[in-house]
Coordinates of C-alpha atoms and ligand atoms in Angstrom, one line a residue:
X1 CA 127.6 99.3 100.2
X2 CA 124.3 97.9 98.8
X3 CA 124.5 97.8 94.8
X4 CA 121.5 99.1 93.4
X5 CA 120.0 96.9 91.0
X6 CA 118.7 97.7 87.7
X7 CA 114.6 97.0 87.4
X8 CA 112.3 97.7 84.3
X9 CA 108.9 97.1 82.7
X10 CA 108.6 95.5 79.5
X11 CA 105.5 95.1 77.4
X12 CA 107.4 92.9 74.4
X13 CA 106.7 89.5 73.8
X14 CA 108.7 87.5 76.8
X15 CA 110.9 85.7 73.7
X16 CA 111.8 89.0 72.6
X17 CA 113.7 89.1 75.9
X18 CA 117.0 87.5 76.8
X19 CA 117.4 87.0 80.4
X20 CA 119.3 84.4 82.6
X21 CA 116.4 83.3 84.2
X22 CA 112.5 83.5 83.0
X23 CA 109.8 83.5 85.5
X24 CA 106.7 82.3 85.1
X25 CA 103.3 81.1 87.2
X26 CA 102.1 78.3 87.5
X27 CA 98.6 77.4 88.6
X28 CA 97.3 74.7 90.8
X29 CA 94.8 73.9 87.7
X30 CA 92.5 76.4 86.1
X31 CA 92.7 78.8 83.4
X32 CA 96.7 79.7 82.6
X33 CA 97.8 83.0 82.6
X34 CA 98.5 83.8 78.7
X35 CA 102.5 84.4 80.0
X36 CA 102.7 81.2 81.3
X37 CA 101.1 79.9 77.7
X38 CA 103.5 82.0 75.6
X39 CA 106.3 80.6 77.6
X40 CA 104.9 77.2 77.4
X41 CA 104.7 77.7 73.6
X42 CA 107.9 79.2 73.6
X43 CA 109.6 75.9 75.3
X44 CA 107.5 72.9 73.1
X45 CA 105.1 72.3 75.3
X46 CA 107.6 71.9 78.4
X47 CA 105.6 73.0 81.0
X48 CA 102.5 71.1 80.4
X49 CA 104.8 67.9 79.7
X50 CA 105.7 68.4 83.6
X51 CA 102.8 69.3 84.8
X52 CA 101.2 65.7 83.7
X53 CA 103.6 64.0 84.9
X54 CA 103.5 65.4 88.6
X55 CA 106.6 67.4 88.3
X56 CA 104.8 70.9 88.9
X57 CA 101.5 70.9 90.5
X58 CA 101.4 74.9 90.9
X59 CA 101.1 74.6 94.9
X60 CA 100.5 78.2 96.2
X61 CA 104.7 79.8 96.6
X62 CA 106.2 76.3 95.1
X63 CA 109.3 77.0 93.6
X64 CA 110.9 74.6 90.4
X65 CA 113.9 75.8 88.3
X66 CA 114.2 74.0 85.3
X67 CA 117.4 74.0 83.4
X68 CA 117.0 75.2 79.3
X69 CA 119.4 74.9 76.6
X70 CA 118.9 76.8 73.0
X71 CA 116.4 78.7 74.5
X72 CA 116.7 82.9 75.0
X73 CA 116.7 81.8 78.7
X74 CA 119.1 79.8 80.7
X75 CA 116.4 78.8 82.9
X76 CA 112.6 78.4 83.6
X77 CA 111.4 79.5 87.1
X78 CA 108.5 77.8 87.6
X79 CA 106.1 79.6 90.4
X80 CA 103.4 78.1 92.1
X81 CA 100.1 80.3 92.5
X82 CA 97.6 77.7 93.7
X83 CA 94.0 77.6 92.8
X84 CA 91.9 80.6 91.1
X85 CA 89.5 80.5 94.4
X86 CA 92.3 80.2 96.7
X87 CA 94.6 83.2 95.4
X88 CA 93.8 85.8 97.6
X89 CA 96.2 89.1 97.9
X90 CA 97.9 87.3 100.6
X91 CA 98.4 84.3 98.6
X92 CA 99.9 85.9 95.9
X93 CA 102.4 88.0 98.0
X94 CA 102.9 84.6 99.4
X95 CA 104.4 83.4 95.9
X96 CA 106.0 86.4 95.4
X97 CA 108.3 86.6 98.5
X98 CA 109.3 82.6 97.2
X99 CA 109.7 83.8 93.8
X100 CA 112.5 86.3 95.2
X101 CA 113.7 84.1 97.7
X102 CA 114.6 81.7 94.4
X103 CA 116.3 84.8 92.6
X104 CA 118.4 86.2 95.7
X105 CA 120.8 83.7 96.0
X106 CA 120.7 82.4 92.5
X107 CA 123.2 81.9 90.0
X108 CA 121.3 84.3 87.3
X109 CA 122.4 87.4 86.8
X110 CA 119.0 88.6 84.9
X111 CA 115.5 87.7 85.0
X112 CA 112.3 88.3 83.5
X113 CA 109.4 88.1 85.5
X114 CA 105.8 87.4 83.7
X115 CA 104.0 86.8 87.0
X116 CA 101.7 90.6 86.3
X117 CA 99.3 88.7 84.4
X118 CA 97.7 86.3 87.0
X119 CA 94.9 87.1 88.5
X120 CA 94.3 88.0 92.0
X121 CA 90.7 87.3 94.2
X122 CA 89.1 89.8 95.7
X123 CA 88.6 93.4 95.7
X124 CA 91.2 94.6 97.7
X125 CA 94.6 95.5 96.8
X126 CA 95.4 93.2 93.7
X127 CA 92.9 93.0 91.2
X128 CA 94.7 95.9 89.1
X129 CA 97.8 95.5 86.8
X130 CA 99.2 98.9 88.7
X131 CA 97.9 97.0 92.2
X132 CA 100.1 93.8 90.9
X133 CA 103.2 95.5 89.8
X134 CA 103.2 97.9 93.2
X135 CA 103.7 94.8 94.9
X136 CA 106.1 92.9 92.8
X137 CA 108.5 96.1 92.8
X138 CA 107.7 96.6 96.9
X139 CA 108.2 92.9 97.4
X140 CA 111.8 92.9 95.1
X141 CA 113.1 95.3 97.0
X142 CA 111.8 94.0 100.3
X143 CA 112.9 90.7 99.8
X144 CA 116.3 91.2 98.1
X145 CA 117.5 92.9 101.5
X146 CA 120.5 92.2 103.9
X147 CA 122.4 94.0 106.2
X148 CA 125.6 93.3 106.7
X149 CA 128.2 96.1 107.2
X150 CA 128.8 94.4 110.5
X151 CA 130.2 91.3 109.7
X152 CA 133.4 90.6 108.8
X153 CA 133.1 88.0 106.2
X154 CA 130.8 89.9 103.9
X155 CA 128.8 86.9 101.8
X156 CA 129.3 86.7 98.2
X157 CA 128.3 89.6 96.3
X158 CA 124.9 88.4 94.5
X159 CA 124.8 87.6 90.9
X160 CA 121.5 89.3 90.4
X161 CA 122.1 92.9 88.8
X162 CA 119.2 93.6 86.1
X163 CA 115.1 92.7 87.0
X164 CA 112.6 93.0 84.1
X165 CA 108.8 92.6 84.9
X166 CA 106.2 92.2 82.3
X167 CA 103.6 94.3 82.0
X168 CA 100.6 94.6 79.2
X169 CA 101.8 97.8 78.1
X170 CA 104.3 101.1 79.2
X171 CA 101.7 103.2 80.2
X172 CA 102.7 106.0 82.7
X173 CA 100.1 104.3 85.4
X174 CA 101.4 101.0 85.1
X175 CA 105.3 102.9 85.1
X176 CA 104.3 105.3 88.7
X177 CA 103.0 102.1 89.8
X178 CA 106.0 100.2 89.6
X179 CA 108.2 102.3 90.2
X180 CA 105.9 103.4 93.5
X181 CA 106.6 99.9 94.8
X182 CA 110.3 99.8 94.4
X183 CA 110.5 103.2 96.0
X184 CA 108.0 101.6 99.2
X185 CA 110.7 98.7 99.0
X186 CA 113.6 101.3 99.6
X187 CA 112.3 103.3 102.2
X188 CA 111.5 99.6 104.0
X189 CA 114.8 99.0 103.6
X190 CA 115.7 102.2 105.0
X191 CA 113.6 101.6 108.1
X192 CA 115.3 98.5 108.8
X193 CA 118.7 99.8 108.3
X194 CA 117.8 102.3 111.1
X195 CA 116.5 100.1 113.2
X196 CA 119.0 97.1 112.8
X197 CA 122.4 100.0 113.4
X198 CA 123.5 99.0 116.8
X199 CA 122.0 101.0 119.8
X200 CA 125.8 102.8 120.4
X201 CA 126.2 104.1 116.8
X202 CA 122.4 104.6 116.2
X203 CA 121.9 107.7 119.1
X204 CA 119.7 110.6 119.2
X205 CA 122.0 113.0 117.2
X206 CA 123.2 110.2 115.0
X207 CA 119.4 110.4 114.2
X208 CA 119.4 113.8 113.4
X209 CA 122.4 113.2 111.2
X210 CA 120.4 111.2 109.6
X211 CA 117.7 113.6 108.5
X212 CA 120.2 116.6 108.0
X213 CA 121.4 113.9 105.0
X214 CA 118.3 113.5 103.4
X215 CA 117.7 117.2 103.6
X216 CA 120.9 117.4 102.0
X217 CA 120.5 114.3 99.4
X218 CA 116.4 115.8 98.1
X219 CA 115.7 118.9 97.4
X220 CA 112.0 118.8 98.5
X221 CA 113.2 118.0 101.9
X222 CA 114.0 120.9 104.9
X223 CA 115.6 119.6 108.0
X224 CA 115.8 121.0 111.5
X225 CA 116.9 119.9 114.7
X226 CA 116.1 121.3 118.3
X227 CA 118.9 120.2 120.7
X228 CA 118.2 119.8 124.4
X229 CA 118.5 123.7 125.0
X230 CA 115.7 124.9 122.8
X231 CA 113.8 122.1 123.7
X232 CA 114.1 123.2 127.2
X233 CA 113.3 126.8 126.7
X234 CA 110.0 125.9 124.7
X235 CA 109.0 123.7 128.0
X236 CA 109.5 120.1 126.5
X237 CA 110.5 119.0 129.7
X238 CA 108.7 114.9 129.4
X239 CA 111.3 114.8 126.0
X240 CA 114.0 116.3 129.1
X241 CA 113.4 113.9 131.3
X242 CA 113.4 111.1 129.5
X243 CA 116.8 111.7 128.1
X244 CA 118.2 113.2 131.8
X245 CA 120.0 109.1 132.6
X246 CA 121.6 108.7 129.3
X247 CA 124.9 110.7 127.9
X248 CA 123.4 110.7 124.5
X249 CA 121.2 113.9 124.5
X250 CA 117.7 114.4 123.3
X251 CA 117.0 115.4 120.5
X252 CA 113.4 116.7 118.2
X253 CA 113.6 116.1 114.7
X254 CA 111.5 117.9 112.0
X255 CA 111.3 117.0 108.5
X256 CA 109.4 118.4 105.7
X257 CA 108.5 118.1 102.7
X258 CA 107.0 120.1 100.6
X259 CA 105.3 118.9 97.6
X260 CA 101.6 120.5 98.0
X261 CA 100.1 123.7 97.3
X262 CA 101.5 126.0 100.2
X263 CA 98.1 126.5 101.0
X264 CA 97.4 122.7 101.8
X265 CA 97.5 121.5 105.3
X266 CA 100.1 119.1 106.2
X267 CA 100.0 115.6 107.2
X268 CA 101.9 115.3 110.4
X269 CA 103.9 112.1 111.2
X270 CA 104.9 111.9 114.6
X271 CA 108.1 108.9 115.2
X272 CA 109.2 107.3 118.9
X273 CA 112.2 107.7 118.8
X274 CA 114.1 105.8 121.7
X275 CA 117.4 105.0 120.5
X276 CA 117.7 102.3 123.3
X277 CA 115.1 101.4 126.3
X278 CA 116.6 99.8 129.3
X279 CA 113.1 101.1 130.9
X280 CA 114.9 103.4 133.3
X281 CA 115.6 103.3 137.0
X282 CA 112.4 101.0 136.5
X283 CA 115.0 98.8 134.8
X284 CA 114.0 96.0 132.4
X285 CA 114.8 92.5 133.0
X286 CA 118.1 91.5 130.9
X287 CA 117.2 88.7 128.7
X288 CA 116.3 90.1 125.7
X289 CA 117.1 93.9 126.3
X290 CA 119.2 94.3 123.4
X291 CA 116.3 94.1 120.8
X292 CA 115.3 97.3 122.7
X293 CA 117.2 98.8 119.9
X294 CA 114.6 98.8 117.7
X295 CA 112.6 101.2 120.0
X296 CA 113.2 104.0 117.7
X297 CA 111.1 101.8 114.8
X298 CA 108.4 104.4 115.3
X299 CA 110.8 106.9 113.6
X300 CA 112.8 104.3 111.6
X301 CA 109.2 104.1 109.4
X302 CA 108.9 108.1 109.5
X303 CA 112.4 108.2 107.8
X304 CA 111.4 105.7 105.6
X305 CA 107.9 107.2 104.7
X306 CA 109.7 110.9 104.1
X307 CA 112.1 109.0 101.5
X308 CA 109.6 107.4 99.6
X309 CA 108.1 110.8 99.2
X310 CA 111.1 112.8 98.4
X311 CA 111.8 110.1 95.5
X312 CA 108.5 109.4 94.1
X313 CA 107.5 113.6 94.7
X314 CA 103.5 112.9 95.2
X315 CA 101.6 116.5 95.1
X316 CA 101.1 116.5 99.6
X317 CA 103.1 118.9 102.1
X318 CA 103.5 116.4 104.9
X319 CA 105.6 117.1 107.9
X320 CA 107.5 114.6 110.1
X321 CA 108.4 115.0 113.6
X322 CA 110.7 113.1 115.8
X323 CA 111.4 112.4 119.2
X324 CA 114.6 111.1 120.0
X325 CA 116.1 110.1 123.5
X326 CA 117.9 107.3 125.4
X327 CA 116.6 105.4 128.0
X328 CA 118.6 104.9 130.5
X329 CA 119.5 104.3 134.2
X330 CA 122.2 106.7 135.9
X331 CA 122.1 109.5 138.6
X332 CA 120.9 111.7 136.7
X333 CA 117.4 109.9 135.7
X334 CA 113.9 110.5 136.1
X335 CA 112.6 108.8 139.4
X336 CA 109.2 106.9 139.6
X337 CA 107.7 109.2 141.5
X338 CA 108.7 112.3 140.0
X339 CA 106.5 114.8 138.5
X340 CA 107.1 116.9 135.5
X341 CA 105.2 119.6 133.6
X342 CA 104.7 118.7 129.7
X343 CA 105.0 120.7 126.9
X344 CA 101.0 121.3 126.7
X345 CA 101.3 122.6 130.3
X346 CA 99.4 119.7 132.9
X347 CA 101.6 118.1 134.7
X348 CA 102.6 114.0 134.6
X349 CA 103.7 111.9 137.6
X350 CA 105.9 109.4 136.1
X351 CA 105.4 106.0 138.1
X352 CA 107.1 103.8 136.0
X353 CA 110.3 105.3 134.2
X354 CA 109.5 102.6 131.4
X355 CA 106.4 103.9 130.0
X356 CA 109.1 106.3 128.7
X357 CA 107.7 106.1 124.9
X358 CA 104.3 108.0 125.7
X359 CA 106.3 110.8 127.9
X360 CA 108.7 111.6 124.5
X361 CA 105.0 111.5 122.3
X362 CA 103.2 114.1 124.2
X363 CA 105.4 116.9 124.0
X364 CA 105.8 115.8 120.3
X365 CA 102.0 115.8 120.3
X366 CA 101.4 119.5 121.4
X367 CA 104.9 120.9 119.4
X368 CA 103.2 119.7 115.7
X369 CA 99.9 121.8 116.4
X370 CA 102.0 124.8 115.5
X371 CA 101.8 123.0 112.1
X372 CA 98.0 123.2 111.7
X373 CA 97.8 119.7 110.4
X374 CA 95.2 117.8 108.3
X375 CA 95.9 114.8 110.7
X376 CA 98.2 113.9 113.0
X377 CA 99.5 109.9 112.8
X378 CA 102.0 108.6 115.6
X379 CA 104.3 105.7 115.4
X380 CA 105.4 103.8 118.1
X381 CA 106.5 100.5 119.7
X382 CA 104.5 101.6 122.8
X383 CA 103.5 98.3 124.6
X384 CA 104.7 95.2 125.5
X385 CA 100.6 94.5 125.7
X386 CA 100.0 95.6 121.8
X387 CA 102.0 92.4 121.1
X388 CA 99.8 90.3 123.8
X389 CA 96.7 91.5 122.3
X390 CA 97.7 91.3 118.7
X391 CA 100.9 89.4 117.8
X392 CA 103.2 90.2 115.2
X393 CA 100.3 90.5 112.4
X394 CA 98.5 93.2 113.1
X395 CA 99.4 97.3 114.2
X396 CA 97.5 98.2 117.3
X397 CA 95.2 101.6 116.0
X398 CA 93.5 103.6 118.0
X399 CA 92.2 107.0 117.2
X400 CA 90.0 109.6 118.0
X401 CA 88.6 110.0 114.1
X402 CA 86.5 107.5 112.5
X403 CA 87.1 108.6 109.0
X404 CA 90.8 109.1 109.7
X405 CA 91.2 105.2 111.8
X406 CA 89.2 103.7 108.8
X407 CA 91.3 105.5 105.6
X408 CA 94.6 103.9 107.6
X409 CA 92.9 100.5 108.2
X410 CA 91.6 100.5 104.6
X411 CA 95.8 101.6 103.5
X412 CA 96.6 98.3 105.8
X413 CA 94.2 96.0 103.9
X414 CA 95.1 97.4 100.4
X415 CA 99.0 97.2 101.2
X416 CA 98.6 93.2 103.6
X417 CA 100.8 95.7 106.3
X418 CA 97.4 95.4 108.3
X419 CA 96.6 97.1 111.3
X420 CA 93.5 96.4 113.9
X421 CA 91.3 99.3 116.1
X422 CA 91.1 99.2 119.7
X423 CA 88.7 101.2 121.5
X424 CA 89.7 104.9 123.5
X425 CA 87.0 105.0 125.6
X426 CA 86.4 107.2 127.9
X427 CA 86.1 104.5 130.8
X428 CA 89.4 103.5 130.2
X429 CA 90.7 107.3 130.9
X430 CA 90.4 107.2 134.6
X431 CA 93.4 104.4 135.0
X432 CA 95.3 107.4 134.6
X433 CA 94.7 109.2 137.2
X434 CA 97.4 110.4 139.9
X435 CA 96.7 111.4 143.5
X436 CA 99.7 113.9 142.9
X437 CA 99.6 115.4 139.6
X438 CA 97.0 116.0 136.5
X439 CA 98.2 112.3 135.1
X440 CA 100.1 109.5 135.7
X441 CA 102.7 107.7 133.4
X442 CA 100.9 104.4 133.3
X443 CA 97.2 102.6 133.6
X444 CA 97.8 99.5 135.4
X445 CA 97.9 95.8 133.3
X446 CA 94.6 95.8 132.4
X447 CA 94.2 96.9 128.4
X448 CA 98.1 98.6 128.5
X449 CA 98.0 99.4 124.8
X450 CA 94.5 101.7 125.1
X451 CA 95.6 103.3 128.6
X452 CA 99.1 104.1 126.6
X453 CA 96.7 105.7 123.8
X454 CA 94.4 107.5 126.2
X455 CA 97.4 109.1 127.7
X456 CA 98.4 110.3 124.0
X457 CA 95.3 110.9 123.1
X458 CA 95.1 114.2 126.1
X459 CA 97.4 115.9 123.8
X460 CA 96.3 115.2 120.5
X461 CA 92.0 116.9 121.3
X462 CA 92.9 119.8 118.4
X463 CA 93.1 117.7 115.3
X464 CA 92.3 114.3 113.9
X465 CA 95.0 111.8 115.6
X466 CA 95.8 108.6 115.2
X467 CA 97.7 106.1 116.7
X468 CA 100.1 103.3 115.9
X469 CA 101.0 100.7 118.5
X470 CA 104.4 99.0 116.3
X471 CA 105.8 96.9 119.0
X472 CA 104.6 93.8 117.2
X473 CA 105.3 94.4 113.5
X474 CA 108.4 96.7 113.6
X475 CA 110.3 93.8 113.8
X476 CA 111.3 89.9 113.7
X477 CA 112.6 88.2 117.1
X478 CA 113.6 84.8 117.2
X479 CA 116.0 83.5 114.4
X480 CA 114.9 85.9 111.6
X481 CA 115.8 88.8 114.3
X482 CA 115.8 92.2 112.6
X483 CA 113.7 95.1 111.8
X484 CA 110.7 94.7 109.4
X485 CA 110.0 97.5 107.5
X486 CA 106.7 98.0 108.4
X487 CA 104.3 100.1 108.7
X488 CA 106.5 102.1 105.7
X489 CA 103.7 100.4 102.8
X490 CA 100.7 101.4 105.1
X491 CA 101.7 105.2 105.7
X492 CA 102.7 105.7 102.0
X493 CA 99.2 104.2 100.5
X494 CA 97.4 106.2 103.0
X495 CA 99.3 109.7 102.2
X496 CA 99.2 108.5 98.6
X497 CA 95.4 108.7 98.6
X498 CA 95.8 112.0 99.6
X499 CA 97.9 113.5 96.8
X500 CA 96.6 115.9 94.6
Ligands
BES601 N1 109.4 100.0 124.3 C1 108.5 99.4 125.3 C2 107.4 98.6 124.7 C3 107.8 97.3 124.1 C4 108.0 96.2 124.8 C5 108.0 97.2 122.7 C6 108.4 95.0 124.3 C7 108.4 96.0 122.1 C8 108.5 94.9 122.9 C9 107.9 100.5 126.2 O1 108.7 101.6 126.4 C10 107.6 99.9 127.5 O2 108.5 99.6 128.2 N2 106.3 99.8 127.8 C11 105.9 99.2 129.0 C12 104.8 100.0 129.6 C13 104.5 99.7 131.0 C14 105.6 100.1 131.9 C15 103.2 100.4 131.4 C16 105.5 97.8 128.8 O3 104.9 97.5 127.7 O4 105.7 96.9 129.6
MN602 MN1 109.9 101.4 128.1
ZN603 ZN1 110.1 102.0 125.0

């Protein structure tokens, strides 16, 4: 169990709190931040002292803790934020994610953080106080994560228990906008809890478990689950097949929540939810396969999007909508070469059992219409090719709404959870075709990510739709292996724009 930790705002003079641990910024020279004075006052002139002498230079993310006695703090951490010019949103996040690197395995159990006051380049995302204390509560919680509940040694429980950030005063803005962050932070965290849980506890109905508890833990949120047998009277038969080699059955998850006027049109989210892709009888070569866990990150960051909403309650009826299988090879599985009728009624010959992500989206796709939606945004870690094309930086969009791709790129910049547009063309349509049925599953090599899109896009012509291609930013390989978060901060700043 994760112990919550307590966070707060404070608009008092930083001596009037006592803390552990105070944390200031530091720049690389310019103008000081009147904090970083106070504290500097506060302390004799410490700070400057240092800075003379080479101690502190205020590199962008440097990190010094000085030791204090007879002060109201035990110590001074001393953040770098690098030059005026230079301190871009992304800088500052930078300095940030060090500052709670420094406090996450610390030996203070309190700290007070007076980093709101520096100023941020640029237009986007930072140049407010509410902008600056979003991030700092998002990037806490972020940060401060771990998942452990499968080791055996668990590691020390942390000494940090009680986080107070400065702010100029206790305004209800600057309050939503703090507390907006932390909640962003926690349904990150969420997300990668999901997608971290091992591929034979985390299982389609384990999935719908999931969101029968948050139905059951807010209020504002209605759960409901179609098992394989309604799915198959509706004519969901892509979901079906999909799920026809695994023991785990499929399952369609919808989530709501209500916080609009009923008259409002919902905001669909639409999650791939593949609980574990072995690609099929068109099996997947082994090294690597397990991280195929995190093929359900599409609906890891729907989960985590729906909680943010059901603890923040923003005035929006958004509705989220999940399709959950298991990929896997047995007698029972879908053949390449085998055709099946989809939801929406035209028929797909699957050629390649591993382009399974698109077949469990397009029934998805035609179920939500039923919803009337104001938009319809998909998540997925569709394509090996997203991450060719765009590495681990940016989301692959693509959608068939200007307005609608450019609000979610413009929630990307604002957020640094950035995503990039690729073209659906029509050109790039007829890679699909099939001598043997209205579609096939895949497009060839050439431009995977779009021809994965302009599949989707074929059942997504009644409303504004857009497209998130995940299988770069969902999550970490390498050493830091584990699910990100993202696009949680993304989704929530767009829907947040939308609230009444
Ligand atoms: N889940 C994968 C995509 C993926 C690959 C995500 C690597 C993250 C990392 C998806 O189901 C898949 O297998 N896609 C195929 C499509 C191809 C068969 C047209 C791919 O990308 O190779
Ligand atoms: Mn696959
Ligand atoms: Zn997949």
């Amino acid at each position: 169990m994760r112990v919550a930790m307590n966070f707060s705002l404070s608009s008092k003079a930083i001596t009037a709190t006592k803390a552990d641990c105070l944390v200031i910024g530091l720049p690389e020279k310019g103008e000081w931040p009147e904090s970083t004075k106070a504290a500097d006052d506060a302390l004799g002139g410490l700070i400057k002292q240092l800075e003379k002498a080479g101690d502190l230079t205020g590199k962008n993310a440097s990190v010094n803790t000085l030791p204090l006695v007879d002060q109201p703090w035990q110590r001074v951490v001393v953040i770098g934020t690098g030059k005026d010019a230079d301190r871009t949103a992304t800088a500052y996040r930078k300095s940030l994610i060090a500052m709670t690197g420094a406090l996450k395995d610390g030996p203070s159990k309190s700290a007070l953080i007076s980093l709101t006051d520096t100023a941020v380049q640029g237009e986007a995302a930072v140049s407010s106080e509410e902008a600056r204390l979003n991030l700092i509560g998002r990037i806490l919680e972020d940060q401060l994560y771990t998942f452990t509940e499968f080791k055996s040694d668990k590691p020390a429980a942390r000494k940090l228990k009680k986080v107070v950030v400065q702010a100029s005063g206790a305004g209800k803005s600057l309050k939503d906008a703090f507390n907006l962050g932390l909640a962003t932070g926690r349904g990150m965290n969420y997300t990668k809890d999901l997608g971290n849980t091992p591929p034979n506890i985390c299982h389609p109905v384990w999935l719908a478990e999931q969101a029968k508890a948050m139905a059951k833990d807010y209020d504002s949120i209605q759960t409901e689950v179609l098992d394989e047998k309604q799915m198959e009277k509706l004519g969901m038969n892509t979901i079906l097949a999909v799920g026809k080699g695994s023991k785990q059955p499929p399952r369609l998850i919808v989530m709501e929540y209500r916080g609009g006027k009923a008259k409002d049109k919902p905001y669909v989210l639409v999650g791939k939810g593949i609980t574990f892709d072995t690609g099929g009888i068109s099996l997947k070569p082994g090294e690597g396969m397990d991280e195929m866990k995190y093929d359900m990150g599409g609906s890891a960051s729907v989960f985590g999007t729906m909680k943010v909403l059901a603890e923040t309650k923003p005035k929006i009826n958004v509705v989220a909508v999940i399709a959950a299988a298991e990929n896997m090879p047995d007698g029972g599985a879908s053949r390449p070469g085998d055709i099946v009728k989809t939801l929406s009624g035209m028929t797909v010959e699957i050629l390649n059992t591993d382009a399974e992500g698109r077949l469990v989206l397009c029934d998805a796709l035609t179920y939500v219409k039923k919803f009337d939606p104001a938009a319809v945004v998909d998540m997925a870690t569709l394509t090996g090719a997203c991450i060719i094309a765009l590495g681990n930086h940016a989301t692959g969009l693509l959608s068939n709404n200007d307005e609608l791709a450019n609000e979610l790129l413009a929630a990307g910049e604002r957020t640094g959870d950035r995503a990039w547009r690729l073209p659906l063309w029509d050109e790039y349509q007829s890679q699909l075709d099939s001598n043997f049925a209205d579609m096939a599953n895949i497009g060839g090599r050439p431009a995977g990510t779009i021809t994965a899109a302009c599949f989707l896009s074929r059942f997504a012509k009644d409303y504004r739709w857009a497209h998130l291609d995940i299988a770069g930013t969902a999550w970490n390989s390498g050493k830091a292996k584990g699910a990100t978060g993202r696009p949680v901060p993304l989704l929530v700043d767009y829907l947040m724009t939308h609230a009444g």
